[in-house]
Amino acid sequence: RYLGVYLMGARDATLKFADLYDRGRDPQVRADYERLLDDLGTSFADRTRKLLSNDRSSLDIEIEVLRDRLAREA
């Protein structure tokens, strides 16, 4: 589930970045965007490590994802 949130946020930020950067090639806009991507990568890696080290959290997330899918398909 959290992967979807990261991906949607990255997609939205990418679209906004592309629009702004296309208008003026502002180096600060690019630097801010690259910093965001670095932060997302770091946060995702940290969360992944935590999930892998805690089997219960991994199971809870898997159950939640499956329940969400079942609710959408019902």
PDB file of C-alpha atoms in Angstrom:
ATOM      1  CA  ARG A   1       0.000   0.000   0.000  1.00  0.00           C
ATOM      2  CA  TYR A   2       2.693   2.478   0.906  1.00  0.00           C
ATOM      3  CA  LEU A   3       4.418   1.803  -2.403  1.00  0.00           C
ATOM      4  CA  GLY A   4       1.315   3.043  -4.206  1.00  0.00           C
ATOM      5  CA  VAL A   5       1.364   6.241  -2.178  1.00  0.00           C
ATOM      6  CA  TYR A   6       5.014   6.835  -3.054  1.00  0.00           C
ATOM      7  CA  LEU A   7       4.406   6.143  -6.722  1.00  0.00           C
ATOM      8  CA  MET A   8       1.344   8.386  -6.957  1.00  0.00           C
ATOM      9  CA  GLY A   9       3.166  11.200  -5.168  1.00  0.00           C
ATOM     10  CA  ALA A  10       6.199  10.816  -7.415  1.00  0.00           C
ATOM     11  CA  ARG A  11       3.963  10.805 -10.485  1.00  0.00           C
ATOM     12  CA  ASP A  12       2.135  13.967  -9.412  1.00  0.00           C
ATOM     13  CA  ALA A  13       5.372  15.741  -8.556  1.00  0.00           C
ATOM     14  CA  THR A  14       6.902  14.672 -11.869  1.00  0.00           C
ATOM     15  CA  LEU A  15       4.007  16.086 -13.842  1.00  0.00           C
ATOM     16  CA  LYS A  16       4.206  19.397 -11.995  1.00  0.00           C
ATOM     17  CA  PHE A  17       7.983  19.493 -12.326  1.00  0.00           C
ATOM     18  CA  ALA A  18       7.842  18.804 -16.062  1.00  0.00           C
ATOM     19  CA  ASP A  19       5.338  21.615 -16.546  1.00  0.00           C
ATOM     20  CA  LEU A  20       7.296  24.150 -14.501  1.00  0.00           C
ATOM     21  CA  TYR A  21      10.702  23.174 -15.828  1.00  0.00           C
ATOM     22  CA  ASP A  22       9.478  23.264 -19.403  1.00  0.00           C
ATOM     23  CA  ARG A  23       8.465  26.898 -18.952  1.00  0.00           C
ATOM     24  CA  GLY A  24      11.816  28.250 -17.912  1.00  0.00           C
ATOM     25  CA  ARG A  25      14.458  25.606 -17.170  1.00  0.00           C
ATOM     26  CA  ASP A  26      14.826  27.028 -13.675  1.00  0.00           C
ATOM     27  CA  PRO A  27      17.777  25.240 -12.028  1.00  0.00           C
ATOM     28  CA  GLN A  28      16.217  25.699  -8.575  1.00  0.00           C
ATOM     29  CA  VAL A  29      13.056  23.884  -9.679  1.00  0.00           C
ATOM     30  CA  ARG A  30      15.204  21.005 -10.924  1.00  0.00           C
ATOM     31  CA  ALA A  31      17.284  20.937  -7.733  1.00  0.00           C
ATOM     32  CA  ASP A  32      14.122  20.876  -5.600  1.00  0.00           C
ATOM     33  CA  TYR A  33      12.690  18.040  -7.670  1.00  0.00           C
ATOM     34  CA  GLU A  34      15.896  16.020  -7.489  1.00  0.00           C
ATOM     35  CA  ARG A  35      15.998  16.536  -3.722  1.00  0.00           C
ATOM     36  CA  LEU A  36      12.408  15.279  -3.509  1.00  0.00           C
ATOM     37  CA  LEU A  37      13.329  12.149  -5.459  1.00  0.00           C
ATOM     38  CA  ASP A  38      16.301  11.551  -3.157  1.00  0.00           C
ATOM     39  CA  ASP A  39      14.059  11.969  -0.102  1.00  0.00           C
ATOM     40  CA  LEU A  40      11.467   9.582  -1.520  1.00  0.00           C
ATOM     41  CA  GLY A  41      14.146   7.019  -2.307  1.00  0.00           C
ATOM     42  CA  THR A  42      15.633   7.259   1.160  1.00  0.00           C
ATOM     43  CA  SER A  43      12.259   7.068   2.870  1.00  0.00           C
ATOM     44  CA  PHE A  44      11.194   4.107   0.754  1.00  0.00           C
ATOM     45  CA  ALA A  45      14.450   2.262   1.445  1.00  0.00           C
ATOM     46  CA  ASP A  46      14.134   2.900   5.195  1.00  0.00           C
ATOM     47  CA  ARG A  47      10.558   1.691   5.277  1.00  0.00           C
ATOM     48  CA  THR A  48      11.422  -1.388   3.242  1.00  0.00           C
ATOM     49  CA  ARG A  49      14.254  -2.275   5.630  1.00  0.00           C
ATOM     50  CA  LYS A  50      11.905  -1.895   8.602  1.00  0.00           C
ATOM     51  CA  LEU A  51       9.303  -4.119   6.978  1.00  0.00           C
ATOM     52  CA  LEU A  52      11.823  -6.787   6.142  1.00  0.00           C
ATOM     53  CA  SER A  53      13.151  -6.810   9.699  1.00  0.00           C
ATOM     54  CA  ASN A  54       9.694  -7.061  11.241  1.00  0.00           C
ATOM     55  CA  ASP A  55       7.701  -9.978   9.864  1.00  0.00           C
ATOM     56  CA  ARG A  56       4.532  -8.912  11.675  1.00  0.00           C
ATOM     57  CA  SER A  57       4.448  -5.528   9.934  1.00  0.00           C
ATOM     58  CA  SER A  58       4.915  -7.227   6.604  1.00  0.00           C
ATOM     59  CA  LEU A  59       2.027  -9.586   7.312  1.00  0.00           C
ATOM     60  CA  ASP A  60      -0.208  -6.721   8.461  1.00  0.00           C
ATOM     61  CA  ILE A  61       0.462  -4.791   5.258  1.00  0.00           C
ATOM     62  CA  GLU A  62      -0.185  -7.846   3.099  1.00  0.00           C
ATOM     63  CA  ILE A  63      -3.500  -8.449   4.879  1.00  0.00           C
ATOM     64  CA  GLU A  64      -4.494  -4.808   4.443  1.00  0.00           C
ATOM     65  CA  VAL A  65      -3.660  -4.832   0.733  1.00  0.00           C
ATOM     66  CA  LEU A  66      -5.647  -8.029   0.187  1.00  0.00           C
ATOM     67  CA  ARG A  67      -8.632  -6.646   2.101  1.00  0.00           C
ATOM     68  CA  ASP A  68      -8.551  -3.483   0.001  1.00  0.00           C
ATOM     69  CA  ARG A  69      -8.539  -5.572  -3.179  1.00  0.00           C
ATOM     70  CA  LEU A  70     -11.410  -7.710  -1.946  1.00  0.00           C
ATOM     71  CA  ALA A  71     -13.438  -4.617  -1.069  1.00  0.00           C
ATOM     72  CA  ARG A  72     -12.889  -3.119  -4.527  1.00  0.00           C
ATOM     73  CA  GLU A  73     -13.821  -6.352  -6.291  1.00  0.00           C
ATOM     74  CA  ALA A  74     -16.932  -6.992  -4.189  1.00  0.00           C
TER      75      ALA A  74
END
